[in-house]
mmCIF file of C-alpha atoms and ligand atoms in Angstrom:
data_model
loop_
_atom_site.group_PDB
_atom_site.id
_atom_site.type_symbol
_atom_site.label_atom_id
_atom_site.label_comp_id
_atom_site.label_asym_id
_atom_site.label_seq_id
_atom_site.Cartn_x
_atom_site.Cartn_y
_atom_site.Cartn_z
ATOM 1 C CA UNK A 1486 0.000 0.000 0.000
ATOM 2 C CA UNK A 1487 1.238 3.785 -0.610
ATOM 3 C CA UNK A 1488 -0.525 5.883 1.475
ATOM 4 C CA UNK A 1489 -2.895 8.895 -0.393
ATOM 5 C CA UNK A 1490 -0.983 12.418 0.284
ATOM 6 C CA UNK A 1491 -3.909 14.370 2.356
ATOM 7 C CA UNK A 1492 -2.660 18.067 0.127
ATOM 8 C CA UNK A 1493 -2.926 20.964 2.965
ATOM 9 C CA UNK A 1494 -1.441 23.405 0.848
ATOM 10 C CA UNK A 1495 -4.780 22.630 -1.584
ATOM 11 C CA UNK A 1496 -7.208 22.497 1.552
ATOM 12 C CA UNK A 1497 -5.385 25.790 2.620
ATOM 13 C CA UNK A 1498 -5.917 27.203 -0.437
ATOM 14 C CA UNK A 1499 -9.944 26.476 -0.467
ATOM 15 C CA UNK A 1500 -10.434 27.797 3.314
ATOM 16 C CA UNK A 1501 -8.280 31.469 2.493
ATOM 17 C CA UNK A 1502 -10.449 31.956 -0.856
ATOM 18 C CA UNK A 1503 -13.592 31.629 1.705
ATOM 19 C CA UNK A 1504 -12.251 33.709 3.902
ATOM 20 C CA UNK A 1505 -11.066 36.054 1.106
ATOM 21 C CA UNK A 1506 -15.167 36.271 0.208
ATOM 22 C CA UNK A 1507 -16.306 36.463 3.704
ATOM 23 C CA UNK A 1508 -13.797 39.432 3.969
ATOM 24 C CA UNK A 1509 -15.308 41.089 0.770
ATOM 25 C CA UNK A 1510 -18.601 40.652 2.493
ATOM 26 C CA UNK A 1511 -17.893 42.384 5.414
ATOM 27 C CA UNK A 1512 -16.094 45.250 3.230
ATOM 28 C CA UNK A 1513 -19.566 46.178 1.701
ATOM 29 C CA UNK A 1514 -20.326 46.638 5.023
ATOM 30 C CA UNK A 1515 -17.661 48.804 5.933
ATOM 31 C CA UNK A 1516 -16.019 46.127 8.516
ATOM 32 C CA UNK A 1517 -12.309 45.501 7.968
ATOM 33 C CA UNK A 1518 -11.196 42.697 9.913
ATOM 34 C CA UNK A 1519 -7.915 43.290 11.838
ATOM 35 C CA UNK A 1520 -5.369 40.816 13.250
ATOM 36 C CA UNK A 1521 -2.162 41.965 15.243
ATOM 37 C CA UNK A 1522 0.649 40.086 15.501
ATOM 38 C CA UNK A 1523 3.301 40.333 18.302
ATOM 39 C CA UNK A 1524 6.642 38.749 18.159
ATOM 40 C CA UNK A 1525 8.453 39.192 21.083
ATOM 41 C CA UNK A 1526 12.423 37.814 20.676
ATOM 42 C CA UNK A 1527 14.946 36.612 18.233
ATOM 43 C CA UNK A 1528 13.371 33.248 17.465
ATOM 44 C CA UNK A 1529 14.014 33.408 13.600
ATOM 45 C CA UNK A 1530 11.223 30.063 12.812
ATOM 46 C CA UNK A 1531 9.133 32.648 14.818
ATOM 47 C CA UNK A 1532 9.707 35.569 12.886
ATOM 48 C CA UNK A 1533 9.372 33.764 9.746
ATOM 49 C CA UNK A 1534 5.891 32.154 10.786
ATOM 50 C CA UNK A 1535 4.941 36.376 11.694
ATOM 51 C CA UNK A 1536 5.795 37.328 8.083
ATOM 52 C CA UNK A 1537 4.092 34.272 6.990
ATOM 53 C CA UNK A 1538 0.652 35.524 8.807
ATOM 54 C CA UNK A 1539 1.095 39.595 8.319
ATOM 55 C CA UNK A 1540 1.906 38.367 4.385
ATOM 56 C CA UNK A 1541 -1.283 36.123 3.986
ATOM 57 C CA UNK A 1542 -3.309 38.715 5.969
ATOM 58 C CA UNK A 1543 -2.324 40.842 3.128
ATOM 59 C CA UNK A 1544 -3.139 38.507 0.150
ATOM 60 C CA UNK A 1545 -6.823 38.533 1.987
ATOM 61 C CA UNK A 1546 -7.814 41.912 2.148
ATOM 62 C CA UNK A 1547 -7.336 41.688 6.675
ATOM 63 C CA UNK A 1548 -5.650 44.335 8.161
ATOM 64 C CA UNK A 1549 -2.709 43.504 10.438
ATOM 65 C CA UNK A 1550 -0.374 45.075 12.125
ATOM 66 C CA UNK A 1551 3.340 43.395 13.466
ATOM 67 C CA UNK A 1552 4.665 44.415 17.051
ATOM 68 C CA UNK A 1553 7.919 43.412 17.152
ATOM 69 C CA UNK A 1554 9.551 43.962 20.670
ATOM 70 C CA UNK A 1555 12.820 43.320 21.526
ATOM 71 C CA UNK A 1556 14.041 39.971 23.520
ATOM 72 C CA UNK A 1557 14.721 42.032 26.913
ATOM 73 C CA UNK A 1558 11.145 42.965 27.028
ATOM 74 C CA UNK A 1559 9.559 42.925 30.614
ATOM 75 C CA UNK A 1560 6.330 40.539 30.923
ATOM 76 C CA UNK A 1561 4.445 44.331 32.042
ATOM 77 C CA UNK A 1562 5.738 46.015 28.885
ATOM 78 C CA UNK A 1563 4.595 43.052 26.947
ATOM 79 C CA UNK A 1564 0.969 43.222 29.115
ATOM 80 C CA UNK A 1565 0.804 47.156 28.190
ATOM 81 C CA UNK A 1566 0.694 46.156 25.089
ATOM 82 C CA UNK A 1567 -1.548 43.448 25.014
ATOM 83 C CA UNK A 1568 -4.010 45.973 27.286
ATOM 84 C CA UNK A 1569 -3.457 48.849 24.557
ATOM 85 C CA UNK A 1570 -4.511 46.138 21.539
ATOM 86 C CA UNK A 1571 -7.797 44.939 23.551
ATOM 87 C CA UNK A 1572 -9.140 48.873 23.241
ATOM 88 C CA UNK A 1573 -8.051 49.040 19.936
ATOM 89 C CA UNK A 1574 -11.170 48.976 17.676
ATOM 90 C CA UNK A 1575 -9.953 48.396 14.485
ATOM 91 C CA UNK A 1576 -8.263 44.866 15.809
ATOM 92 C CA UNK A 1577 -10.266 42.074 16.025
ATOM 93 C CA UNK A 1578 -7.522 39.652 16.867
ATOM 94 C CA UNK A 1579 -4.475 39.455 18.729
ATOM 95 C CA UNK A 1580 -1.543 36.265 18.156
ATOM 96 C CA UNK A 1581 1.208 36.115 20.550
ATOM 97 C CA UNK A 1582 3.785 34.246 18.582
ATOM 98 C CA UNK A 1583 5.275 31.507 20.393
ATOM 99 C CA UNK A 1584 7.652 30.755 22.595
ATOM 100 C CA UNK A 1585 8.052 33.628 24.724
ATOM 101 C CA UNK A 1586 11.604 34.207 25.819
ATOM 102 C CA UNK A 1587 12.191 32.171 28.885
ATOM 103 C CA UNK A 1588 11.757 34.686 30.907
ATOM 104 C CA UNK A 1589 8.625 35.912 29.967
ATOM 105 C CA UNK A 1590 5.562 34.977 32.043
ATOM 106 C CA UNK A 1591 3.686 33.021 29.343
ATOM 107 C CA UNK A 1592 0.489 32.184 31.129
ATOM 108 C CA UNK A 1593 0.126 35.597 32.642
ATOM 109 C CA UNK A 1594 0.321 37.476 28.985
ATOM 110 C CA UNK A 1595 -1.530 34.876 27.645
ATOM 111 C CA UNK A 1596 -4.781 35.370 29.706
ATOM 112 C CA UNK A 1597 -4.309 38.838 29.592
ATOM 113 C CA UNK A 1598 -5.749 38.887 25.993
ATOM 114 C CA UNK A 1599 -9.331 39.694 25.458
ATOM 115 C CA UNK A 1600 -11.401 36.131 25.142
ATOM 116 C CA UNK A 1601 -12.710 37.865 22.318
ATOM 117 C CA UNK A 1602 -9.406 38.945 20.428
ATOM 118 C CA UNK A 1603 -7.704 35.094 21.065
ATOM 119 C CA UNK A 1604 -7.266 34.013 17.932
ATOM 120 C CA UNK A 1605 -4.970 31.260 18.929
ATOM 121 C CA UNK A 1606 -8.168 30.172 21.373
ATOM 122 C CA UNK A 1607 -5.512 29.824 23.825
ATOM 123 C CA UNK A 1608 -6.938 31.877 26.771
ATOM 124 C CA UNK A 1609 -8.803 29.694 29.438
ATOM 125 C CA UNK A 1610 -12.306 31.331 28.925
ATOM 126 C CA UNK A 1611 -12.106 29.462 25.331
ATOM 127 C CA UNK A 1612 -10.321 26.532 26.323
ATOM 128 C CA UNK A 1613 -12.971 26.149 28.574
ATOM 129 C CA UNK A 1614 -15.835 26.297 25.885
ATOM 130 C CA UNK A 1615 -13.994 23.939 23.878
ATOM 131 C CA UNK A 1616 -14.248 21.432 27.052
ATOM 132 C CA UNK A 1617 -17.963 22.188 26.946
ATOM 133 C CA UNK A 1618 -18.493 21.939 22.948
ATOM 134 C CA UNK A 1619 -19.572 25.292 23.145
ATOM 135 C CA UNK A 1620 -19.372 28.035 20.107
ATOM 136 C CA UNK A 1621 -15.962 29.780 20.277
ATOM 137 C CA UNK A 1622 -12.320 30.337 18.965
ATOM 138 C CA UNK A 1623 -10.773 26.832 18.753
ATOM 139 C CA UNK A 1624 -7.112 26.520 18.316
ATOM 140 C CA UNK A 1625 -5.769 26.867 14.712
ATOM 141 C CA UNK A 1626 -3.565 23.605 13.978
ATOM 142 C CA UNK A 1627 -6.211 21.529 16.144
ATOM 143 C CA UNK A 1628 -8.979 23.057 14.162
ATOM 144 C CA UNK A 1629 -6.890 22.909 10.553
ATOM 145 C CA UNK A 1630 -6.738 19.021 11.144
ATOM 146 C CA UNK A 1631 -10.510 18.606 11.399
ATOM 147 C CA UNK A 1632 -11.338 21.032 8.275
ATOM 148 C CA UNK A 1633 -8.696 18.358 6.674
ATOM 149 C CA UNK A 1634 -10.565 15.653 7.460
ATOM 150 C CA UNK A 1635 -14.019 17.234 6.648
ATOM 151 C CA UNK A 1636 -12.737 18.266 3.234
ATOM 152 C CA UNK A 1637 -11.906 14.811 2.759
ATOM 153 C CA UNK A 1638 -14.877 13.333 3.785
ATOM 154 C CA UNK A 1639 -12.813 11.031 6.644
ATOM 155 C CA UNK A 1640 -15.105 9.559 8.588
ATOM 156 C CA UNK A 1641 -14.109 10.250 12.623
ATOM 157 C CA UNK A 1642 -17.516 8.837 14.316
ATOM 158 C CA UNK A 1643 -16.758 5.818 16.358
ATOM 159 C CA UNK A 1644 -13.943 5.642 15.190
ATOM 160 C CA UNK A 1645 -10.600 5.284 17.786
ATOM 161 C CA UNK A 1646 -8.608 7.926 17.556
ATOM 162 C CA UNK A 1647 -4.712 8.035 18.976
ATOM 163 C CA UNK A 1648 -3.055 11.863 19.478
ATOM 164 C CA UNK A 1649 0.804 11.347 20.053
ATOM 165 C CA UNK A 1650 1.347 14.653 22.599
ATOM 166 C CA UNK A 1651 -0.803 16.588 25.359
ATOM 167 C CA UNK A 1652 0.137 20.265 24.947
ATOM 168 C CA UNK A 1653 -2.192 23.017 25.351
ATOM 169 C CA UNK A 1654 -2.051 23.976 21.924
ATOM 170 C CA UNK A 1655 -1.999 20.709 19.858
ATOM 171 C CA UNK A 1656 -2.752 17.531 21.797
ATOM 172 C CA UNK A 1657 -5.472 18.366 24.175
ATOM 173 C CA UNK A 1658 -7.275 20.924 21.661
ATOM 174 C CA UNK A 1659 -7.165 18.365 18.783
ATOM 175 C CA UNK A 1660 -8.250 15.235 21.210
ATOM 176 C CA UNK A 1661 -11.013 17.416 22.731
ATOM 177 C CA UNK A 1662 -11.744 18.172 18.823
ATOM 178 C CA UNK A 1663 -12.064 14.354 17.451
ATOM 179 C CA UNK A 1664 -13.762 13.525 21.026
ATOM 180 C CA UNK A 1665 -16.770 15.731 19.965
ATOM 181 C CA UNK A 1666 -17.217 14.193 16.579
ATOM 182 C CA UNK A 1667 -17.622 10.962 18.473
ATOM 183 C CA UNK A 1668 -14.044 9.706 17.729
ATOM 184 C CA UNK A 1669 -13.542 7.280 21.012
ATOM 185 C CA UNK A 1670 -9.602 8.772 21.895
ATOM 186 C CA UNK A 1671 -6.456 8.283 23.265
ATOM 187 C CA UNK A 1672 -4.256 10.934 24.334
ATOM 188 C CA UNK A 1673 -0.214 10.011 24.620
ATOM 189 C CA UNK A 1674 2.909 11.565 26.221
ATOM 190 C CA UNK A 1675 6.317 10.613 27.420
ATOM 191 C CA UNK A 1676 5.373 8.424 30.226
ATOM 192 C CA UNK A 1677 3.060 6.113 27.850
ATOM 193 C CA UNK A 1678 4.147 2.644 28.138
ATOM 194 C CA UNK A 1679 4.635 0.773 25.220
ATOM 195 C CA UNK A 1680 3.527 3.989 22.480
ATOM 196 C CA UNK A 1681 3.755 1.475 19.425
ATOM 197 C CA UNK A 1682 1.463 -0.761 20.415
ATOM 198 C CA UNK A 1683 -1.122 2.047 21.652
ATOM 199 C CA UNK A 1684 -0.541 4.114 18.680
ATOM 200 C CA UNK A 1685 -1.406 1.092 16.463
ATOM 201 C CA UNK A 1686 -5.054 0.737 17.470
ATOM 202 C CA UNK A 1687 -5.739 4.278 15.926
ATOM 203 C CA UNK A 1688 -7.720 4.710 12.965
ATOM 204 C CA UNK A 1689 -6.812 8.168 13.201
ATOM 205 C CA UNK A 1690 -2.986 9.053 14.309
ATOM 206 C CA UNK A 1691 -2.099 12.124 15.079
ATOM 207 C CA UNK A 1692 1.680 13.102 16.049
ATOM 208 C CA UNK A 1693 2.327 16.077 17.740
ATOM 209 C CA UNK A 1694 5.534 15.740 19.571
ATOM 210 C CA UNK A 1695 8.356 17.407 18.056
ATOM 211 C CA UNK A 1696 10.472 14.188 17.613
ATOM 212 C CA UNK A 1697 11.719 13.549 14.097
ATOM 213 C CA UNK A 1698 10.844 10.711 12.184
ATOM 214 C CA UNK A 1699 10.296 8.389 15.416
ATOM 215 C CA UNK A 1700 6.316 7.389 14.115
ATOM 216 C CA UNK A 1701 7.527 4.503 12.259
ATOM 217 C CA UNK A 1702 5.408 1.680 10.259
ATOM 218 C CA UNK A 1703 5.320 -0.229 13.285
ATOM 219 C CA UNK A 1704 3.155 2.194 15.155
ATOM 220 C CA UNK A 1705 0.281 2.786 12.292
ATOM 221 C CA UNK A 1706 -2.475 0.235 11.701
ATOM 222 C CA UNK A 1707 -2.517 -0.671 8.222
ATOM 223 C CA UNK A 1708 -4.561 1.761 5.920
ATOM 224 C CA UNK A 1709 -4.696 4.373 8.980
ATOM 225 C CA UNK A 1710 -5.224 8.084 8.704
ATOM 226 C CA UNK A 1711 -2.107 9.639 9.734
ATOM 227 C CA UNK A 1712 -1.748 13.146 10.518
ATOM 228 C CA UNK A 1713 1.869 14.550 10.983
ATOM 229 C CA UNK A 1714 1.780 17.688 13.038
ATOM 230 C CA UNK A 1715 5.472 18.100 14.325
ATOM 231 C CA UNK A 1716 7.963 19.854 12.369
ATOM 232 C CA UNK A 1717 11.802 19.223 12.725
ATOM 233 C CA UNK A 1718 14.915 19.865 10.677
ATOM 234 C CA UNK A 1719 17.203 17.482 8.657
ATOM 235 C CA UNK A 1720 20.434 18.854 7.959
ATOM 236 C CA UNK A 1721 22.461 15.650 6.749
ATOM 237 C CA UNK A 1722 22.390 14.156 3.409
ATOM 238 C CA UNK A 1723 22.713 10.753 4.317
ATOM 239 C CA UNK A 1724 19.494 11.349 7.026
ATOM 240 C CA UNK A 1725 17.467 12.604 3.596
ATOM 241 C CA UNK A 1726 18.527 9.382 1.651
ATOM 242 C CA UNK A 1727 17.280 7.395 4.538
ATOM 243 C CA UNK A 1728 13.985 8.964 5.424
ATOM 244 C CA UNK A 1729 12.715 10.026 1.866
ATOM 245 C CA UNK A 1730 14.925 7.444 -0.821
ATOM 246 C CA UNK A 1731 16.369 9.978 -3.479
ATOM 247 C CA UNK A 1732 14.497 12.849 -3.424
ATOM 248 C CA UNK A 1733 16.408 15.480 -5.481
ATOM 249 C CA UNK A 1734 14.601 18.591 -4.334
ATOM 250 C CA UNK A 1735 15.136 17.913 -0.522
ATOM 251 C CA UNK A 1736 18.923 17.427 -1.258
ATOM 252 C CA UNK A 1737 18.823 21.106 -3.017
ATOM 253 C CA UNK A 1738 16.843 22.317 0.256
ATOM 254 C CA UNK A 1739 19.694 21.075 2.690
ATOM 255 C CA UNK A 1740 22.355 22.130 0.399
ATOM 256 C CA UNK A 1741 21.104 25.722 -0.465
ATOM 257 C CA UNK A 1742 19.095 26.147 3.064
ATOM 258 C CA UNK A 1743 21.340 24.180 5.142
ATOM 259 C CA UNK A 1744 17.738 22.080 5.965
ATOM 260 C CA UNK A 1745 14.834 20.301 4.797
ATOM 261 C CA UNK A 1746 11.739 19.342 7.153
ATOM 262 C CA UNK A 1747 10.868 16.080 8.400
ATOM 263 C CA UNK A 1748 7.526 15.531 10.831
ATOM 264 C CA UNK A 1749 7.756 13.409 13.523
ATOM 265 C CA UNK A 1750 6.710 10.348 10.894
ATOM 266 C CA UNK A 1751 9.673 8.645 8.910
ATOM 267 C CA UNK A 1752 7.558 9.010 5.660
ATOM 268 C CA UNK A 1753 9.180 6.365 3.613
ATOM 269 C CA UNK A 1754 8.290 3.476 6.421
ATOM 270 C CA UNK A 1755 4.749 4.754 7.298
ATOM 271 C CA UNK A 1756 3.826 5.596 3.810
ATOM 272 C CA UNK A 1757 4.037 1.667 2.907
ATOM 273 C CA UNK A 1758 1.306 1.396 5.763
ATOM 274 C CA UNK A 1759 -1.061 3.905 6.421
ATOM 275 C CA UNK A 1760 -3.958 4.793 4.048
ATOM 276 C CA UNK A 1761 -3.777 8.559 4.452
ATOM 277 C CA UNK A 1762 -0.881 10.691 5.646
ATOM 278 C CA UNK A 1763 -0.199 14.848 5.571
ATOM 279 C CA UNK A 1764 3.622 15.708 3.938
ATOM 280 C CA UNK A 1765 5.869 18.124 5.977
ATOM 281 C CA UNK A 1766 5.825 20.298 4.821
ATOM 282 C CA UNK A 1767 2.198 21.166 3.217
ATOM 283 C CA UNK A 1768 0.082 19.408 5.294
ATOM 284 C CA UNK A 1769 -0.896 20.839 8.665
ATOM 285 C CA UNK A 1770 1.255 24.131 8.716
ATOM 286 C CA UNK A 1771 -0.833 26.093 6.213
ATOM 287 C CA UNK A 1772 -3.741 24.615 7.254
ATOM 288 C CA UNK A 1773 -2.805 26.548 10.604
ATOM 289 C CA UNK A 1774 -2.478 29.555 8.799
ATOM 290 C CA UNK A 1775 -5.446 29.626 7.080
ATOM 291 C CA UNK A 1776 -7.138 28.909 10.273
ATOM 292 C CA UNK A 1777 -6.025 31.568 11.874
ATOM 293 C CA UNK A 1778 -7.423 33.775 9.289
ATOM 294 C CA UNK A 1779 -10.861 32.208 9.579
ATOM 295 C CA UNK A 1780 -10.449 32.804 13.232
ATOM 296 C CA UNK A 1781 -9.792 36.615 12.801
ATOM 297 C CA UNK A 1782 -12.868 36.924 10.302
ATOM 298 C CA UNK A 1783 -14.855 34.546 12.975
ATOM 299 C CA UNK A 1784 -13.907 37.177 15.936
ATOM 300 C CA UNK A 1785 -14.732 40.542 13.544
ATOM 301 C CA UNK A 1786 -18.367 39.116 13.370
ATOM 302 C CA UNK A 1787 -18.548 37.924 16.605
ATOM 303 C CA UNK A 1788 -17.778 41.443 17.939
ATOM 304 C CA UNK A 1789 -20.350 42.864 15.941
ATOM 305 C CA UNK A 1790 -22.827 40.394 16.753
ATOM 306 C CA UNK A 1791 -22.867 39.116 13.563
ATOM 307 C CA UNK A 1792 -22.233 35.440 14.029
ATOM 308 C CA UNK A 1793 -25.576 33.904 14.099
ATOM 309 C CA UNK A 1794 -25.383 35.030 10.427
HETATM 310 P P1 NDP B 68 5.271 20.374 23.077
HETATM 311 O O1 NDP B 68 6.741 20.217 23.225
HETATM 312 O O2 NDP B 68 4.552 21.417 23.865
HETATM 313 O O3 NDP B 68 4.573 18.972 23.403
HETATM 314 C C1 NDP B 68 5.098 17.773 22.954
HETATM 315 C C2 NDP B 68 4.275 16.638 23.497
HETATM 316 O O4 NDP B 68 4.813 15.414 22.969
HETATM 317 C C3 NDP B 68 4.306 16.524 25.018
HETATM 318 O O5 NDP B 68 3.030 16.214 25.514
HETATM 319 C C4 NDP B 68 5.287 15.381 25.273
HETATM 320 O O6 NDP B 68 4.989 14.609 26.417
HETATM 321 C C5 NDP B 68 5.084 14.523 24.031
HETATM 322 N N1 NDP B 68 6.290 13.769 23.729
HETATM 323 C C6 NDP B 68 7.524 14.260 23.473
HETATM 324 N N2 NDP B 68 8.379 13.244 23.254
HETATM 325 C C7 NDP B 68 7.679 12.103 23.369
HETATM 326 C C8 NDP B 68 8.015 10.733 23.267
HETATM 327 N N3 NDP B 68 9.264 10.344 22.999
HETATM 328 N N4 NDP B 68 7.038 9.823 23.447
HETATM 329 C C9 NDP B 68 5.777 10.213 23.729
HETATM 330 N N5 NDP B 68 5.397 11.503 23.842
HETATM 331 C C10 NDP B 68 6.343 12.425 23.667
HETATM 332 O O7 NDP B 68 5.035 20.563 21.529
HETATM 333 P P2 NDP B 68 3.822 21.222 20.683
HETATM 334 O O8 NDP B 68 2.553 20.496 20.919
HETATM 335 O O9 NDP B 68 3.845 22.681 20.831
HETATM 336 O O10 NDP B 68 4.345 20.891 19.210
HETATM 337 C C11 NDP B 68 4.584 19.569 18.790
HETATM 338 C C12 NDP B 68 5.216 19.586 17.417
HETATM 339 O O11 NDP B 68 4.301 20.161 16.502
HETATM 340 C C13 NDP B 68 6.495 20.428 17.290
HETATM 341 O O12 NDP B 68 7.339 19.816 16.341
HETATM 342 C C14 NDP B 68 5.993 21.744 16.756
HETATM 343 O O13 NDP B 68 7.008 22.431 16.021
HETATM 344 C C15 NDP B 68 4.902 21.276 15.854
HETATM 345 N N6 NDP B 68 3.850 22.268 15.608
HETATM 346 C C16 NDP B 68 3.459 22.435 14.325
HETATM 347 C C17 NDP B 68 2.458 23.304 14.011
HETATM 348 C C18 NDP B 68 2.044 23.417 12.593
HETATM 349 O O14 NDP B 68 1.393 24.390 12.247
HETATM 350 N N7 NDP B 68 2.362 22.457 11.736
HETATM 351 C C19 NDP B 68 1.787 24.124 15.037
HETATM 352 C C20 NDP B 68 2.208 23.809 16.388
HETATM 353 C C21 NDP B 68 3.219 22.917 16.640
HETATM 354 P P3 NDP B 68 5.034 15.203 27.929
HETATM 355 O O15 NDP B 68 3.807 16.023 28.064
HETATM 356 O O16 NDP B 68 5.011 13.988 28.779
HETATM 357 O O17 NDP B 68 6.305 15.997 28.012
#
């Protein structure tokens, strides 16, 4: 069996010219959805997933706006911020890139933005809505995974479900997502005994971990869905040989980036096994993006009590 490539960059592609429509709608109605961005730090994959959102707010009519604050900043200074952008009108949603330098108090700045402006869904007003399978901002990769399945008409109803991971913004978002559709799930994590065998009895695998190419063909059921969230560099030629056979393009990547990506799946083993699996990269990570514009044009309604629309 060679496993069907699930295309996020297609899927992506779909969701932004919908949003791109919903944002002409609101246009004729004067409303200009606006999403700021804050980067706080040095990280460069964080200011290169910034650009990425301030760029593809661009290409769909949102306004945005990028703070970009330097890595010495205070948590208050960031919080003054954060205060100034829940007054400001003309902003309907406010992303905190990810990770905060360490000595940044995450969890304070993070519930300091307005429930109504969290775009990531990360603050615990919306987390806790999500427990409830109530209307509200759901987090972007989790929610980018279901749209994938949707727009591939996947069943997830009774069906058993593994998520490799239990962070706040993948694992227990995306577990909480595929429990509501009825998937029966299983949520891993470092102290899991035995994670091949549990991850084989999903019909539905998804890896969020960070660890590259450990998801193997002995951990996926034969014909499963498997859905490749983490994102990891290869920088060694003889590494691309082995986890994607000759594959001229990544050998240009690594020796004109320095890099090419790998997900936490070793594709060339699990792509002899599973029935569905999502390519790093162009699976998940613009899915994510495009979520988070959906999210921004979600929040500009919602604000304007225009939601039940
Ligand atoms: P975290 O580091 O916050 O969480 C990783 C989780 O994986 C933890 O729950 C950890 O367990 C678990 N884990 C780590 N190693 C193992 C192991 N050997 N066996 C079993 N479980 C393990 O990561 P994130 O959730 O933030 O991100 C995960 C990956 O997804 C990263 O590669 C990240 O870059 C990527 N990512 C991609 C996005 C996209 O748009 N494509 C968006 C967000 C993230 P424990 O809790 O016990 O420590």
């Amino acid at each position: 069996m060679t496993a069907k490539i699930l295309d996020g960059l297609a899927i992506a592609k779909a969701i932004k010219e919908e949003v791109a429509e919903d944002v002409r709608e609101l246009a004729r109605r004067h409303i200009r959805p606006g999403l700021a961005a804050v980067l706080t730090g040095s990280n460069p994959a964080s200011q290169i997933y910034v650009n990425n959102k301030v760029k593809t707010c661009q290409q769909l009519g949102i306004y945005s706006e990028k703070h970009e604050l330097p890595d010495e900043t205070t948590t208050d200074e960031l919080l003054e911020l954060i205060a100034w952008l829940n007054e400001k009108d003309d902003i309907d949603g406010i992303l905190i890139q990810l990770p905060l330098p360490p000595h940044i108090d995450t969890v304070r700045v993070l519930d300091s933005v307005d429930p109504t402006k969290d775009v990531d869904g990360f603050h615990p007003l919306n987390v806790g809505r999500l427990v409830q399978n109530r209307p509200t901002l759901v987090p972007c990769t989790p929610a980018g995974i279901v749209e994938l399945l949707d727009r591939y008409d996947i069943p997830v109803e009774g069906r058993r479900a593994v998520i490799l991971g239990r962070s706040n913004i993948v694992g227990k978002p995306v577990a909480l997502l595929l429990m509501h559709r009825h998937a029966t799930v299983t949520v891993c994590h470092s102290r899991t005994r035995d994670l091949p065998a549990v991850a084989r009895e999903a019909d539905i695998l998804v890896s969020a971990m960070g660890r590259k190419a450990m998801v193997t063909a002995e951990y996926v059921k034969p014909g499963a869905v498997v859905i490749d969230v983490g994102i990891n560099r290869v920088t060694d030629l003889a590494e691309v040989e082995e986890l994607f056979g000759p594959d001229e393009k990544r050998r240009q990547s690594v020796k004109t980036k320095g890099y090419t990506l790998v997900g936490d799946v070793h594709p060339k083993s699990v792509s002899r096994v599973a029935g569905y699996l999502t390519p790093v990269p162009g699976g998940v990570g613009p899915l994510t993006i495009a979520m988070l514009m959906k999210n921004t044009v979600r929040a500009a309604r919602r604000r304007r009590g225009l939601d039940h629309e």
